[in-house]
Structure formats: structure tokens, C-alpha cells
Short mmCIF file of C-alpha atoms in Angstrom, two decimals:
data_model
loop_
_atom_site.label_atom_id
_atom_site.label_comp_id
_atom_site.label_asym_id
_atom_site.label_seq_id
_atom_site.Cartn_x
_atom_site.Cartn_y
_atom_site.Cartn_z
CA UNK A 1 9.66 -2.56 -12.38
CA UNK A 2 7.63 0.33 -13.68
CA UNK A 3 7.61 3.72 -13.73
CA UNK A 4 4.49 3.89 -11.54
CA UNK A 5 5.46 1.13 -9.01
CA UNK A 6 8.79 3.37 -8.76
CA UNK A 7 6.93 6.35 -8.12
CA UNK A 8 5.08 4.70 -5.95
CA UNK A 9 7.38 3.43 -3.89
CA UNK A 10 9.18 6.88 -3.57
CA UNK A 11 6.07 8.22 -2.46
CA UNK A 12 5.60 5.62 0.36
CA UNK A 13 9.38 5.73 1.71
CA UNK A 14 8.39 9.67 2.16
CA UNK A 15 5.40 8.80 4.06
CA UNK A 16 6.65 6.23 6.08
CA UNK A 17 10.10 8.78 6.96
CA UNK A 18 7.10 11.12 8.50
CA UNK A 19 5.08 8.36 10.51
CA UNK A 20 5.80 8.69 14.18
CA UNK A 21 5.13 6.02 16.87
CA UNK A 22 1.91 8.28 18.33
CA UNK A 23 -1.82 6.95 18.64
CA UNK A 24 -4.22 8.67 15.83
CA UNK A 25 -6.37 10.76 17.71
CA UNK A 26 -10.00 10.06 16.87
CA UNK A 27 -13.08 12.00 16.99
CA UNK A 28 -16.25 9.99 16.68
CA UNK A 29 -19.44 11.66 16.54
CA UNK A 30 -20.94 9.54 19.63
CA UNK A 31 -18.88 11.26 21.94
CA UNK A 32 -15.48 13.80 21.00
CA UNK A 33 -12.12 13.75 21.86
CA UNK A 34 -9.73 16.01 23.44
CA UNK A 35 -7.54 17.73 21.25
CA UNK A 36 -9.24 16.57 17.46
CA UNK A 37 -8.36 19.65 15.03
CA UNK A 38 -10.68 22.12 14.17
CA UNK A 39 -10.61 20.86 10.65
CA UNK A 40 -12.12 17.64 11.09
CA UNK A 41 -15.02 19.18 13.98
CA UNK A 42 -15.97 21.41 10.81
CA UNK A 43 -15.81 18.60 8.52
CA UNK A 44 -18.11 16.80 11.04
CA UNK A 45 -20.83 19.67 10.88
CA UNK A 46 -20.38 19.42 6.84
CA UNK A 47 -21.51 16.05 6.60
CA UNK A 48 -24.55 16.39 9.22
CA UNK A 49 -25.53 18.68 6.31
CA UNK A 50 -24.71 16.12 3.76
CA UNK A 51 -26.64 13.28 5.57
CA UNK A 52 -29.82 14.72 6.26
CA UNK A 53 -32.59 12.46 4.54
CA UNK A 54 -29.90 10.20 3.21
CA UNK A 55 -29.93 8.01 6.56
CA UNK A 56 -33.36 7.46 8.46
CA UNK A 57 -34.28 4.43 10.66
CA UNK A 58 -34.29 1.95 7.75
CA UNK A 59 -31.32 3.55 6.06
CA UNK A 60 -27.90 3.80 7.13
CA UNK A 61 -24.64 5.44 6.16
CA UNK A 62 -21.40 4.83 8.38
CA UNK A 63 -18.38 6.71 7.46
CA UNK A 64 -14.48 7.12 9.20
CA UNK A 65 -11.97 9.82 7.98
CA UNK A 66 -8.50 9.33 8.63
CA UNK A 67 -6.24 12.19 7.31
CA UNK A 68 -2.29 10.21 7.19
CA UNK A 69 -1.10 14.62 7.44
CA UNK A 70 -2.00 14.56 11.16
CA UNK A 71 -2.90 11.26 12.33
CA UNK A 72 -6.59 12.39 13.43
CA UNK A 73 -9.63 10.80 12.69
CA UNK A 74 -13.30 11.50 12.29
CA UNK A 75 -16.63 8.67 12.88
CA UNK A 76 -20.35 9.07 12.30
CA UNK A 77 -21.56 5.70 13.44
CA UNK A 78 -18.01 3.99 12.45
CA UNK A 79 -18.27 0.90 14.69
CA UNK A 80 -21.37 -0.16 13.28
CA UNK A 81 -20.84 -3.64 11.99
CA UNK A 82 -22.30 -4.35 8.23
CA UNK A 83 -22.17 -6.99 5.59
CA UNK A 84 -18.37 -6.50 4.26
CA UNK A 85 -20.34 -7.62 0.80
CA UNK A 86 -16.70 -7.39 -1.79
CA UNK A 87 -14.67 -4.85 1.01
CA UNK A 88 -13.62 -8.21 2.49
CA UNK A 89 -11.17 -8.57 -0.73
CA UNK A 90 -8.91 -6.22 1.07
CA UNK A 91 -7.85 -8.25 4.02
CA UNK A 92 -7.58 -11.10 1.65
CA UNK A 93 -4.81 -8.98 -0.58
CA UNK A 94 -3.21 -7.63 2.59
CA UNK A 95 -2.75 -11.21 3.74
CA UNK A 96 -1.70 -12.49 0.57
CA UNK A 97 1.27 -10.17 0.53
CA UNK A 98 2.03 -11.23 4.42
CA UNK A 99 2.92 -14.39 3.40
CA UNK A 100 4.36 -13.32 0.46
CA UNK A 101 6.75 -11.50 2.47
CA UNK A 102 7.40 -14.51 5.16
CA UNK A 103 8.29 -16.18 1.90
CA UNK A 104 5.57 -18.99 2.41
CA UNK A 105 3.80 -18.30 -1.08
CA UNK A 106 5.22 -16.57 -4.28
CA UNK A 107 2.85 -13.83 -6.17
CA UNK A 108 4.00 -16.25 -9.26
CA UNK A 109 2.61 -19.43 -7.97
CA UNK A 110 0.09 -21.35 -10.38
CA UNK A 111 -3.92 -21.83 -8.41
CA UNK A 112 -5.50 -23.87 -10.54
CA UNK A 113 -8.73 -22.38 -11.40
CA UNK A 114 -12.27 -24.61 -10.22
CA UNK A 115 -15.50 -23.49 -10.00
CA UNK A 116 -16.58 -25.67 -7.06
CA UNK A 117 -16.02 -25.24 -3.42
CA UNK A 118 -17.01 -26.88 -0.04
CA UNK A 119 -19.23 -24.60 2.25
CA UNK A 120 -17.81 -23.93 5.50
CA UNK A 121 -21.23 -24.14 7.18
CA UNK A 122 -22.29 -27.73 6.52
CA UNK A 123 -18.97 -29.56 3.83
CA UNK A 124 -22.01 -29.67 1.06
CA UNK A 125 -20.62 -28.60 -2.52
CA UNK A 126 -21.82 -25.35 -4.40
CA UNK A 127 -20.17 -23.73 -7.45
CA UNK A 128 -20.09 -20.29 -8.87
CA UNK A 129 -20.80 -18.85 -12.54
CA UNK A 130 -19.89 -16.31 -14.61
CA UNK A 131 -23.08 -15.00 -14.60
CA UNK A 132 -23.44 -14.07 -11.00
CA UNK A 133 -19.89 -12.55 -11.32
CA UNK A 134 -18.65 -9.49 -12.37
CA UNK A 135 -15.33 -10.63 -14.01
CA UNK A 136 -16.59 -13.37 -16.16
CA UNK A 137 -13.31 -13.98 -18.23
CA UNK A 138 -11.83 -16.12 -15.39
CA UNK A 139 -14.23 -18.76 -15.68
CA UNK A 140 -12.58 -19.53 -19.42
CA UNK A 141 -9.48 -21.15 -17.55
CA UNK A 142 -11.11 -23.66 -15.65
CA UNK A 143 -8.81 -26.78 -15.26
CA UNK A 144 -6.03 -24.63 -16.14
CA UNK A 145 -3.33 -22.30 -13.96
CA UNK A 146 -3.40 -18.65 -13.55
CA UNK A 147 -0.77 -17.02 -11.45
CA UNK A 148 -1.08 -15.42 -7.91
CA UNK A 149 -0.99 -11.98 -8.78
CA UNK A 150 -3.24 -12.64 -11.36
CA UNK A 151 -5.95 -13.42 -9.08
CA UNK A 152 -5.37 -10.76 -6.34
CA UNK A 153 -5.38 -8.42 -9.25
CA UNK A 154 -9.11 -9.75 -10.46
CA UNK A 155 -10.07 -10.33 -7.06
CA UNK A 156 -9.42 -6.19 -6.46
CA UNK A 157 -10.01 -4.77 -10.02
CA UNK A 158 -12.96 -6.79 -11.16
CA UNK A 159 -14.03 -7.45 -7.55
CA UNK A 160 -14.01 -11.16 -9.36
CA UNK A 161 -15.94 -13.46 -6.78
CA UNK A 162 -14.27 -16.58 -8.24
CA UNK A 163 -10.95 -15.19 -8.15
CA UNK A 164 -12.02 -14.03 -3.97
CA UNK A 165 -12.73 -17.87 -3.18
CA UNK A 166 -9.60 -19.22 -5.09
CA UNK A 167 -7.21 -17.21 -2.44
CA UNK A 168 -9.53 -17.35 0.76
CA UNK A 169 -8.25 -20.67 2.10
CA UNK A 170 -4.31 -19.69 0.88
CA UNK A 171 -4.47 -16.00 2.97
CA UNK A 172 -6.03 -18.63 5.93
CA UNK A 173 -9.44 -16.89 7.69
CA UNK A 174 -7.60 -17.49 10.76
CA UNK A 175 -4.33 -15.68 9.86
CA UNK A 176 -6.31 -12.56 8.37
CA UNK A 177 -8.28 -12.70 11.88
CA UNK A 178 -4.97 -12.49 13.49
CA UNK A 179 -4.01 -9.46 11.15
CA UNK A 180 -6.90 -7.69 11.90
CA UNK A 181 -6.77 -7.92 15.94
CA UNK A 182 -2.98 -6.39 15.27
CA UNK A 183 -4.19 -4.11 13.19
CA UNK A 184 -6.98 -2.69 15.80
CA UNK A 185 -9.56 -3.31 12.76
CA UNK A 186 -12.43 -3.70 14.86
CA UNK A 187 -15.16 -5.71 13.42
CA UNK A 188 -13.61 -6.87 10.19
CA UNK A 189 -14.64 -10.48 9.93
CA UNK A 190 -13.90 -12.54 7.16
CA UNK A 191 -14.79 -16.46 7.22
CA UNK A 192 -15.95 -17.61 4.21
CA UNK A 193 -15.90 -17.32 0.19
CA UNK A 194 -18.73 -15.86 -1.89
CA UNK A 195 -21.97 -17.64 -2.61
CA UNK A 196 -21.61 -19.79 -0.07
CA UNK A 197 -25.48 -20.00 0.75
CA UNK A 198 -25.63 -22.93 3.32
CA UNK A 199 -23.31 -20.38 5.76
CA UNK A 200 -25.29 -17.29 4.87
CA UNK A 201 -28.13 -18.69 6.13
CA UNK A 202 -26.56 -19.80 9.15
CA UNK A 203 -25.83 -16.21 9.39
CA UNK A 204 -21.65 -17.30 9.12
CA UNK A 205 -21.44 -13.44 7.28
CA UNK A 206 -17.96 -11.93 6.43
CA UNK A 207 -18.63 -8.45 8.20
CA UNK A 208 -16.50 -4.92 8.87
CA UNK A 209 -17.02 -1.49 10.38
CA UNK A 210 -16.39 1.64 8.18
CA UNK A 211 -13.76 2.24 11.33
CA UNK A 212 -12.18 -1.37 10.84
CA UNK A 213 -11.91 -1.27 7.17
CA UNK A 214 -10.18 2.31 7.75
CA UNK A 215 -7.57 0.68 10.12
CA UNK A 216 -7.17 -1.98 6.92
CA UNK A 217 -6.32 0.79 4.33
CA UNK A 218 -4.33 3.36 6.79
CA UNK A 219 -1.78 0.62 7.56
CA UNK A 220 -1.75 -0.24 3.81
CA UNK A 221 -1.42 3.15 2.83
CA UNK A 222 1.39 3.76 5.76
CA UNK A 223 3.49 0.90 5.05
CA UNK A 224 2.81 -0.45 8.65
CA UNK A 225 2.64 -3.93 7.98
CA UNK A 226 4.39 -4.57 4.38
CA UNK A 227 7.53 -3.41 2.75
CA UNK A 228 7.72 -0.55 0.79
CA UNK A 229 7.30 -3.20 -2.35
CA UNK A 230 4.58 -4.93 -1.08
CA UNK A 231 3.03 -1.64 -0.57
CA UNK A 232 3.18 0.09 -3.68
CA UNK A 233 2.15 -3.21 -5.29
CA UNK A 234 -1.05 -3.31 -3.37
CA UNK A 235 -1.88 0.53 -3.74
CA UNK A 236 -1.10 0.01 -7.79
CA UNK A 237 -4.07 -2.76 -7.89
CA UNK A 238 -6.24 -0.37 -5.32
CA UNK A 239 -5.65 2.48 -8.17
CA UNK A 240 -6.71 0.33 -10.79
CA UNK A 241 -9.83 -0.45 -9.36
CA UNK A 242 -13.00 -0.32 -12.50
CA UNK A 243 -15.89 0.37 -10.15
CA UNK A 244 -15.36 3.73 -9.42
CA UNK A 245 -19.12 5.70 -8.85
CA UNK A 246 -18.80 6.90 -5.56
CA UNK A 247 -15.19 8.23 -4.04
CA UNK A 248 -13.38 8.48 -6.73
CA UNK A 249 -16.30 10.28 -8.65
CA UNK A 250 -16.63 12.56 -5.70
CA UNK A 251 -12.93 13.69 -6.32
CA UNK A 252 -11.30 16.36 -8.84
CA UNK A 253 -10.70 14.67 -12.33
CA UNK A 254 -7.49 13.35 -11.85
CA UNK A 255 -6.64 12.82 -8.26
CA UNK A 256 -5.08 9.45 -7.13
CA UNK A 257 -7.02 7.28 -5.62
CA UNK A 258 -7.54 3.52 -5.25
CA UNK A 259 -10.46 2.13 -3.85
CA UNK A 260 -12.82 -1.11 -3.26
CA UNK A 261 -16.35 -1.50 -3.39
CA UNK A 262 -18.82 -3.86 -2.48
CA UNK A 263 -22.18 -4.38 -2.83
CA UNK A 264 -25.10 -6.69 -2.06
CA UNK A 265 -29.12 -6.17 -2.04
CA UNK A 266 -29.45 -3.18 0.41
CA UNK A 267 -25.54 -2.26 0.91
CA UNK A 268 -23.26 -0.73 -0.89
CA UNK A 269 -19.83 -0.22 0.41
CA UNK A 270 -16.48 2.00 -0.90
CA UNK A 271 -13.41 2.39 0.53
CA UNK A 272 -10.27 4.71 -0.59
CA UNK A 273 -6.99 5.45 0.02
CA UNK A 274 -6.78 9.15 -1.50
CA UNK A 275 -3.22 10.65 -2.81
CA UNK A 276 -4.01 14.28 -3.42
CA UNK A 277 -1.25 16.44 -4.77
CA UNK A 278 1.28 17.73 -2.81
CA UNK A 279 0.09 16.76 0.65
CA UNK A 280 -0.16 13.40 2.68
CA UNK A 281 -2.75 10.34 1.65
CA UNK A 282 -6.10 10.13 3.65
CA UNK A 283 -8.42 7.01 3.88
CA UNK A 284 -12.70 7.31 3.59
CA UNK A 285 -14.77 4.82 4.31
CA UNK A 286 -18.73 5.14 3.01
CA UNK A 287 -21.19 2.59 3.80
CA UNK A 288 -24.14 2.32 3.69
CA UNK A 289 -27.33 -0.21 4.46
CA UNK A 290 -30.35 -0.38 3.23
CA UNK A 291 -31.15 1.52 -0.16
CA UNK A 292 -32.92 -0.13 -2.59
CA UNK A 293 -31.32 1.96 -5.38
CA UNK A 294 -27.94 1.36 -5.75
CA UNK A 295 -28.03 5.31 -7.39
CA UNK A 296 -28.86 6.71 -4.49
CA UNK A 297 -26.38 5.13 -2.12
CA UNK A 298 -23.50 5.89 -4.67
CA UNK A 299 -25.03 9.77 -4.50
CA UNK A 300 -24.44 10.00 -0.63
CA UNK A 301 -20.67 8.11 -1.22
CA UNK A 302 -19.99 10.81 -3.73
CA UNK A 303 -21.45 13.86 -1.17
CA UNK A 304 -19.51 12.48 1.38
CA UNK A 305 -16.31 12.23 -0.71
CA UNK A 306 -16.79 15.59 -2.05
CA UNK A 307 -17.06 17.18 1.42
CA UNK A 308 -13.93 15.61 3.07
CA UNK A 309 -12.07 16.68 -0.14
CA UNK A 310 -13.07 19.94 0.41
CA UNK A 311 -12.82 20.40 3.83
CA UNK A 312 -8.46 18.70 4.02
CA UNK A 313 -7.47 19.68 0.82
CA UNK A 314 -9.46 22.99 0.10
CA UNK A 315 -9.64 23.23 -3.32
CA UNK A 316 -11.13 22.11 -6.72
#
């Protein structure tokens, strides 16, 4: 074990000794509720400042705050159901571990590596490559083994597609379904593997809410459904994530955070678990639909992360 997963895990038993059996109050921007703190109604008026321009009719950013410190929680348009493009990953690790824990898998187990797959729309064969995937080393070990962990790690890190459809069918669509109902993670949907172009066009879409995905990463982050290993393992592979351009780059140099993105024409997607210094973890959610430039959707996740920063943490 490392230094880092120990850490870790020290860090989780103290958050978990501080959880309490009370509903997260949550604030969404449709309509308020009674008793949200002051902090997160300013935080609110911040980011109608931020978002000005950056959503219109044809552009869209959804975003859900959930600070671990007090259990409250802040929406702007957080039940609006998007593409889950590569945020679906998440429910895929979460499940992984689930089973891991029941003892029905082993993170050491060998998946033997294929490029082909069955569509779930139709049973017709299609096949990914390397280069419509942004982890192309995988694709060397075809025919061969690679362990468990392994994958989850490139499914997270390199947001590796082939890696993704490997696991779907071991974490069981229907189990993570079951997960997410428990879980209150409204609108997370995931069905099907990547590429799979026969159920994309029969509109068979994995899908999430910027308010589902946050349920996802607040019970990671609070231990709420793994143990305290399972829980610093997943947050280590969160932390290690390579695609950081929009809430981690929001973020002092230096802050912990682990994250997953995803991205497909006209979204882009990140969501964080955030480990500032000396306080409590809270989870962000930025997504967004319909930008043409990638750039400028990354610009409003890095506003947005900059503002909530700024508004539970306070400093620079």
C-alpha cells in the first residue's frame, strides 16, 4: 500500500466520522429552499455573473455544487438530462468496486483484450480503433490479458473507450441502474459501450444530469457506498486523471482534485471531487451543450470552478 492510498484513506475515515444521517439541503436555482446558507445564495448570484453570454438558447451550461462541510447544495438547471459522452466511466468504476467488494470479481482478474463488440441495439458487430481513442496503447494487447485494475485505471485516466466497453457488460447496465436509483442519481443512464452506432441512432444514449453525476461523486467522495479501501482506490485514479482543462485548471496550483471529463461534438462535460486544504471535499459538476469550440466550453468550466473556489474556500 502506498503512501498516498494511506493518506488517503486517513482522510476518508475523518470524513466519514463527520457524515451524519441528515438529507443535503439543496438549493436549485428554479425554485430555493428553506434554510440553504448564505454562502451558496451568494455563490448563486456569482455565477449568474459568470454565465452571462456563455449559455443562450442554443447553448447550455448545467452545473450542481455540493459542499461535503455542510451538506448543502446549489443547481442552475441541474436536472437537465445530457449526453453523459466519457462521465458515464464513473458509474462503471463505482460498480466495478461493488462487486469487488461482494467478492464476485477481483481488481486482479485477467479481461482479455478484443476490439469487437455486439451492439445492443440490433446484435450486428462493430469494432473500435486506436485512432478514434484517446488511449491508443491498449489496442497493442489484443488477444492478450490485462488485469482489472488496469482497465478501470485507463478507462478513468485516459478516458480509454476500449478499456470503457471491456468492463461495461462485467459492472452489468442493470446493476449500475440499480446503483444509481439507491444513490438518488437522477438521470444517470448508462446502457451501452462506446461507438456503438446502430444504438445511437436508435437514440439508446448513455445520459446524466450535472445533479445525478453529483450524487455519483458525493457518495464516492463520502464513503457511502464502498469501504474506506475501495474509496481511496477510486479517488487515487479520479486524481490521476490527464485531461485536466477545466476544474482542475480553475483551481490554485496544487489543490487536490480528481476529476472526469467527457466530450462529444457539441458537449463537453467535467466532473470533480475537490480536496482543498484543511477543510472538507466538495463535488462540481460543469456541463455544457452545444459549443462548437471545445475552448470555449472549457473557459466557462474553468469560470465556474474558479467562482465556487472562491466563494467556500475564500482564498487563492
Amino acid at each position: 500500500m502506498t503512501r498516498l492510498t494511506i493518506i488517503t484513506i486517513f482522510l476518508v475515515s475523518l470524513l466519514l466520522a463527520g457524515c451524519t444521517g441528515t438529507l443535503p439541503r439543496e438549493h436549485d436555482a428554479a425554485g430555493s429552499a428553506a434554510g440553504t446558507s448564505a454562502s451558496l445564495l451568494a455563490l448563486e448570484q456569482r455565477l449568474r455573473e459568470v454565465l452571462p453570454g456563455a449559455a443562450s438558447d442554443t447553448l447550455e451550461v448545467s452545473i450542481a455544487v455540493r459542499d461535503l462541510a455542510t451538506g448543502d447544495s446549489l443547481l442552475i438547471d441541474g436536472h437537465t438530462v445530457m449526453h453523459a459522452a466519457s462521465t458515464m466511466k464513473v458509474p462503471v468504476m463505482l460498480e466495478l468496486f461493488r462487486r469487488v467488494e461482494a467478492g464476485e470479481i477481483s481488481l486482479h482478474q485477467p479481461i482479455t483484450v478484443s476490439t469487437s463488440f455486439r451492439s445492443i441495439a440490433d446484435g450486428s458487430s462493430y469494432s473500435l480503433s486506436a485512432s478514434q481513442d484517446s488511449d491508443t496503447a491498449l489496442y497493442q494487447y489484443e488477444g492478450q490479458t490485462r488485469p482489472l485494475l488496469e482497465l478501470m485505471e485507463r478507462m478513468i485516466v485516459r478516458s480509454s473507450n476500449l478499456a470503457t466497453n471491456l468492463l461495461i457488460d462485467l459492472a452489468d447496465p442493470a446493476r449500475i441502474a440499480a446503483t444509481m436509483r439507491e444513490l438518488g442519481a437522477s438521470g444517470v443512464s448508462v446502457l451501452r459501450g462506446v461507438e456503438d452506432t446502430p444504438a445511437f441512432e436508435r437514440g439508446m444514449n448513455n445520459t446524466t444530469t450535472a445533479h445525478g453525476m453529483m450524487r455519483v461523486l458525493e457518495a464516492i467522495a463520502a464513503g457511502r457506498v464502498t469501504s474506506p479501501s475501495s474509496t481511496a482506490e477510486m479517488i487515487r485514479i479520479l486524481e490521476a486523471q490527464e485531461f485536466q482543462e477545466t476544474i482542475p485548471a480553475g483551481l490554485p496550483p496544487g489543490t487536490r482534485v480528481g476529476n472526469k471529463t467527457g466530450w462529444i461534438t457539441g458537449i463537453n462535460h467535467d466532473a470533480a471531487i475537490i480536496m482543498p486544504e484543511g477543510r472538507a471535499p466538495y463535488v462540481l459538476v460543469v456541463f455544457t451543450r452545444g459549443y462548437r469550440n471545445r475552448a470555449a466550453a472549457q473557459a466557462v468550466g474553468r469560470a465556474v470552478s474558479d467562482e465556487v473556489y472562491r466563494t467556500l474556500v475564500g482564498r487563492r
